[in-house]
mmCIF file of C-alpha atoms in Angstrom:
data_model
loop_
_atom_site.group_PDB
_atom_site.id
_atom_site.type_symbol
_atom_site.label_atom_id
_atom_site.label_comp_id
_atom_site.label_asym_id
_atom_site.label_seq_id
_atom_site.Cartn_x
_atom_site.Cartn_y
_atom_site.Cartn_z
ATOM 1 C CA UNK A 1 132.710 99.913 96.772
ATOM 2 C CA UNK A 2 129.238 101.424 97.017
ATOM 3 C CA UNK A 3 129.104 105.209 96.943
ATOM 4 C CA UNK A 4 125.886 104.994 98.953
ATOM 5 C CA UNK A 5 126.837 103.023 102.069
ATOM 6 C CA UNK A 6 124.019 104.092 104.379
ATOM 7 C CA UNK A 7 121.187 101.538 103.917
ATOM 8 C CA UNK A 8 118.490 104.130 104.658
ATOM 9 C CA UNK A 9 119.913 106.288 101.880
ATOM 10 C CA UNK A 10 119.486 103.406 99.459
ATOM 11 C CA UNK A 11 115.830 103.196 100.451
ATOM 12 C CA UNK A 12 115.456 106.941 99.890
ATOM 13 C CA UNK A 13 116.953 106.679 96.421
ATOM 14 C CA UNK A 14 114.863 103.567 95.755
ATOM 15 C CA UNK A 15 111.680 105.408 96.708
ATOM 16 C CA UNK A 16 112.641 108.307 94.454
ATOM 17 C CA UNK A 17 113.240 105.840 91.633
ATOM 18 C CA UNK A 18 109.798 104.310 92.249
ATOM 19 C CA UNK A 19 108.296 107.808 92.091
ATOM 20 C CA UNK A 20 109.971 108.521 88.760
ATOM 21 C CA UNK A 21 108.728 105.142 87.480
ATOM 22 C CA UNK A 22 105.184 106.281 88.348
ATOM 23 C CA UNK A 23 105.945 109.586 86.583
ATOM 24 C CA UNK A 24 106.713 107.578 83.442
ATOM 25 C CA UNK A 25 103.434 105.718 83.828
ATOM 26 C CA UNK A 26 101.574 108.996 84.319
ATOM 27 C CA UNK A 27 103.027 110.497 81.131
ATOM 28 C CA UNK A 28 101.210 107.790 79.167
ATOM 29 C CA UNK A 29 98.107 107.733 81.373
ATOM 30 C CA UNK A 30 97.403 111.437 80.833
ATOM 31 C CA UNK A 31 97.337 110.946 77.062
ATOM 32 C CA UNK A 32 95.036 107.922 77.268
ATOM 33 C CA UNK A 33 92.857 109.663 79.858
ATOM 34 C CA UNK A 34 92.497 112.676 77.564
ATOM 35 C CA UNK A 35 91.798 110.730 74.376
ATOM 36 C CA UNK A 36 89.758 107.725 75.561
ATOM 37 C CA UNK A 37 88.020 108.896 78.729
ATOM 38 C CA UNK A 38 87.756 112.666 79.055
ATOM 39 C CA UNK A 39 87.559 113.524 75.318
ATOM 40 C CA UNK A 40 89.095 116.964 75.828
ATOM 41 C CA UNK A 41 90.257 117.296 72.233
ATOM 42 C CA UNK A 42 93.611 118.318 70.834
ATOM 43 C CA UNK A 43 94.509 120.590 73.751
ATOM 44 C CA UNK A 44 93.385 118.112 76.422
ATOM 45 C CA UNK A 45 96.768 116.744 77.346
ATOM 46 C CA UNK A 46 98.033 120.303 77.625
ATOM 47 C CA UNK A 47 95.300 121.082 80.158
ATOM 48 C CA UNK A 48 96.182 118.014 82.189
ATOM 49 C CA UNK A 49 99.908 118.811 82.095
ATOM 50 C CA UNK A 50 99.085 122.397 83.051
ATOM 51 C CA UNK A 51 97.278 121.096 86.160
ATOM 52 C CA UNK A 52 100.475 119.231 87.091
ATOM 53 C CA UNK A 53 102.483 122.406 86.544
ATOM 54 C CA UNK A 54 100.189 124.614 88.616
ATOM 55 C CA UNK A 55 100.326 122.037 91.422
ATOM 56 C CA UNK A 56 104.113 122.009 91.180
ATOM 57 C CA UNK A 57 104.239 125.801 91.505
ATOM 58 C CA UNK A 58 101.983 125.686 94.584
ATOM 59 C CA UNK A 59 104.151 122.864 95.949
ATOM 60 C CA UNK A 60 107.265 124.905 95.312
ATOM 61 C CA UNK A 61 105.844 127.795 97.314
ATOM 62 C CA UNK A 62 104.870 125.403 100.127
ATOM 63 C CA UNK A 63 108.350 123.901 100.003
ATOM 64 C CA UNK A 64 109.720 127.224 101.238
ATOM 65 C CA UNK A 65 108.311 126.197 104.619
ATOM 66 C CA UNK A 66 110.905 123.419 104.638
ATOM 67 C CA UNK A 67 113.726 125.948 104.774
ATOM 68 C CA UNK A 68 115.778 125.128 107.836
ATOM 69 C CA UNK A 69 113.584 122.158 108.732
ATOM 70 C CA UNK A 70 115.439 119.518 110.663
ATOM 71 C CA UNK A 71 113.167 116.690 109.539
ATOM 72 C CA UNK A 72 112.530 116.326 105.842
ATOM 73 C CA UNK A 73 111.469 112.691 105.574
ATOM 74 C CA UNK A 74 107.836 113.533 106.515
ATOM 75 C CA UNK A 75 107.633 115.983 103.590
ATOM 76 C CA UNK A 76 109.268 113.433 101.283
ATOM 77 C CA UNK A 77 106.904 110.659 102.323
ATOM 78 C CA UNK A 78 103.843 112.919 102.178
ATOM 79 C CA UNK A 79 104.889 113.947 98.672
ATOM 80 C CA UNK A 80 105.047 110.290 97.654
ATOM 81 C CA UNK A 81 101.553 109.717 99.029
ATOM 82 C CA UNK A 82 100.413 112.749 97.012
ATOM 83 C CA UNK A 83 101.786 111.006 93.942
ATOM 84 C CA UNK A 84 99.882 107.784 94.602
ATOM 85 C CA UNK A 85 96.576 108.571 96.292
ATOM 86 C CA UNK A 86 95.323 110.940 93.541
ATOM 87 C CA UNK A 87 95.971 108.246 90.930
ATOM 88 C CA UNK A 88 93.813 105.826 92.911
ATOM 89 C CA UNK A 89 91.047 108.431 93.140
ATOM 90 C CA UNK A 90 91.381 109.232 89.429
ATOM 91 C CA UNK A 91 90.945 105.538 88.636
ATOM 92 C CA UNK A 92 87.742 105.528 90.686
ATOM 93 C CA UNK A 93 86.442 108.918 89.519
ATOM 94 C CA UNK A 94 87.780 109.742 86.015
ATOM 95 C CA UNK A 95 86.100 113.099 85.321
ATOM 96 C CA UNK A 96 87.545 116.340 83.962
ATOM 97 C CA UNK A 97 87.273 118.244 87.252
ATOM 98 C CA UNK A 98 88.684 115.323 89.245
ATOM 99 C CA UNK A 99 91.559 114.956 86.773
ATOM 100 C CA UNK A 100 92.522 118.628 87.018
ATOM 101 C CA UNK A 101 92.344 118.737 90.827
ATOM 102 C CA UNK A 102 94.049 115.373 91.351
ATOM 103 C CA UNK A 103 96.826 116.052 88.856
ATOM 104 C CA UNK A 104 97.363 119.361 90.630
ATOM 105 C CA UNK A 105 97.857 117.422 93.865
ATOM 106 C CA UNK A 106 100.375 115.188 92.121
ATOM 107 C CA UNK A 107 102.272 118.271 90.951
ATOM 108 C CA UNK A 108 102.286 119.582 94.523
ATOM 109 C CA UNK A 109 103.575 116.226 95.755
ATOM 110 C CA UNK A 110 106.283 116.271 93.099
ATOM 111 C CA UNK A 111 107.683 119.550 94.432
ATOM 112 C CA UNK A 112 107.707 118.238 97.995
ATOM 113 C CA UNK A 113 109.439 115.028 96.916
ATOM 114 C CA UNK A 114 112.107 116.853 94.927
ATOM 115 C CA UNK A 115 112.936 119.488 97.535
ATOM 116 C CA UNK A 116 112.972 117.067 100.462
ATOM 117 C CA UNK A 117 114.828 114.272 98.662
ATOM 118 C CA UNK A 118 117.578 116.399 97.146
ATOM 119 C CA UNK A 119 118.111 118.224 100.435
ATOM 120 C CA UNK A 120 118.266 114.938 102.363
ATOM 121 C CA UNK A 121 120.817 113.603 99.892
ATOM 122 C CA UNK A 122 123.012 116.675 100.311
ATOM 123 C CA UNK A 123 122.793 116.444 104.082
ATOM 124 C CA UNK A 124 123.540 112.736 104.161
ATOM 125 C CA UNK A 125 126.272 112.179 101.593
ATOM 126 C CA UNK A 126 129.888 113.284 102.041
ATOM 127 C CA UNK A 127 130.825 116.111 99.681
ATOM 128 C CA UNK A 128 133.549 114.099 97.977
ATOM 129 C CA UNK A 129 131.004 111.601 96.547
ATOM 130 C CA UNK A 130 128.015 113.913 96.138
ATOM 131 C CA UNK A 131 128.500 114.410 92.391
ATOM 132 C CA UNK A 132 128.671 110.642 91.848
ATOM 133 C CA UNK A 133 125.516 110.109 93.905
ATOM 134 C CA UNK A 134 123.673 112.734 91.864
ATOM 135 C CA UNK A 135 124.926 111.014 88.698
ATOM 136 C CA UNK A 136 123.481 107.708 89.891
ATOM 137 C CA UNK A 137 120.210 109.407 90.811
ATOM 138 C CA UNK A 138 119.993 111.047 87.382
ATOM 139 C CA UNK A 139 120.632 107.718 85.657
ATOM 140 C CA UNK A 140 117.967 105.991 87.766
ATOM 141 C CA UNK A 141 115.564 108.876 87.219
ATOM 142 C CA UNK A 142 115.830 108.803 83.424
ATOM 143 C CA UNK A 143 115.804 105.026 83.242
ATOM 144 C CA UNK A 144 112.800 104.584 85.504
ATOM 145 C CA UNK A 145 110.744 107.229 83.669
ATOM 146 C CA UNK A 146 111.428 105.375 80.415
ATOM 147 C CA UNK A 147 110.572 101.997 81.919
ATOM 148 C CA UNK A 148 107.354 103.447 83.342
ATOM 149 C CA UNK A 149 106.386 104.738 79.902
ATOM 150 C CA UNK A 150 107.003 101.263 78.453
ATOM 151 C CA UNK A 151 105.050 99.474 81.208
ATOM 152 C CA UNK A 152 102.027 101.829 81.121
ATOM 153 C CA UNK A 153 100.493 100.485 77.868
ATOM 154 C CA UNK A 154 100.946 96.935 79.132
ATOM 155 C CA UNK A 155 99.095 97.768 82.355
ATOM 156 C CA UNK A 156 96.345 99.541 80.429
ATOM 157 C CA UNK A 157 95.901 96.542 78.112
ATOM 158 C CA UNK A 158 95.829 94.182 81.080
ATOM 159 C CA UNK A 159 93.744 96.153 83.609
ATOM 160 C CA UNK A 160 92.101 98.932 81.628
ATOM 161 C CA UNK A 161 92.949 102.558 82.307
ATOM 162 C CA UNK A 162 91.027 102.772 85.575
ATOM 163 C CA UNK A 163 92.585 99.574 86.931
ATOM 164 C CA UNK A 164 96.048 100.672 85.848
ATOM 165 C CA UNK A 165 95.595 104.024 87.617
ATOM 166 C CA UNK A 166 94.487 102.320 90.830
ATOM 167 C CA UNK A 167 97.301 99.747 90.840
ATOM 168 C CA UNK A 168 99.938 102.338 89.916
ATOM 169 C CA UNK A 169 98.625 104.734 92.529
ATOM 170 C CA UNK A 170 98.783 102.094 95.257
ATOM 171 C CA UNK A 171 102.499 101.477 94.665
ATOM 172 C CA UNK A 172 103.945 104.582 96.330
ATOM 173 C CA UNK A 173 101.701 104.691 99.439
ATOM 174 C CA UNK A 174 102.476 100.985 99.977
ATOM 175 C CA UNK A 175 106.218 101.671 99.748
ATOM 176 C CA UNK A 176 105.847 104.589 102.160
ATOM 177 C CA UNK A 177 104.200 102.268 104.690
ATOM 178 C CA UNK A 178 106.958 99.688 104.248
ATOM 179 C CA UNK A 179 109.977 102.000 104.399
ATOM 180 C CA UNK A 180 108.935 105.019 106.486
ATOM 181 C CA UNK A 181 111.183 104.187 109.434
ATOM 182 C CA UNK A 182 114.205 103.339 107.333
ATOM 183 C CA UNK A 183 114.063 106.672 105.521
ATOM 184 C CA UNK A 184 113.306 108.593 108.732
ATOM 185 C CA UNK A 185 116.689 107.437 110.079
ATOM 186 C CA UNK A 186 118.339 109.719 107.524
ATOM 187 C CA UNK A 187 116.923 112.766 109.304
ATOM 188 C CA UNK A 188 118.329 111.613 112.611
ATOM 189 C CA UNK A 189 121.775 110.977 111.148
ATOM 190 C CA UNK A 190 121.979 113.843 108.648
ATOM 191 C CA UNK A 191 124.503 116.582 109.216
ATOM 192 C CA UNK A 192 122.932 120.012 109.597
#
């Protein structure tokens, strides 16, 4: 028997898994971007990761506005778009300033995704299976990050870094367009 019976919940977890797949891609992309495109030197990847971290802190502060919010799927979906759209722009405009600003936006989106998704899960899943659901999510999270890191070099070899960034960035906004309504049903059904 499935521990996640609600179909919309499966889509939510699927979207989160897609986001963590893109996170695995990004872990490789930032290194290649630093070394081959931006030429920031030994500390370059640290600067790029720092931009992600600063964005995540700003996103965490903004996530406080979600406290008590009845509807969380808009924040979750917006966070996913903030994961994808900056990658597309970075593929089009791979400069140091663009990379720092756009990676900051991704970090912000990451905080929104995490806060909204984990809160939606807790609202939507019965307490007696919540630990199992979080176990499944953790397994999917770790597996999809690893798969993303394996796929990233293949995409770079096939499309070049800029093409890989654009294609990878398009994935999450496309999924948001496809599954917005299905995930929004969670808000309507979630226990407060």
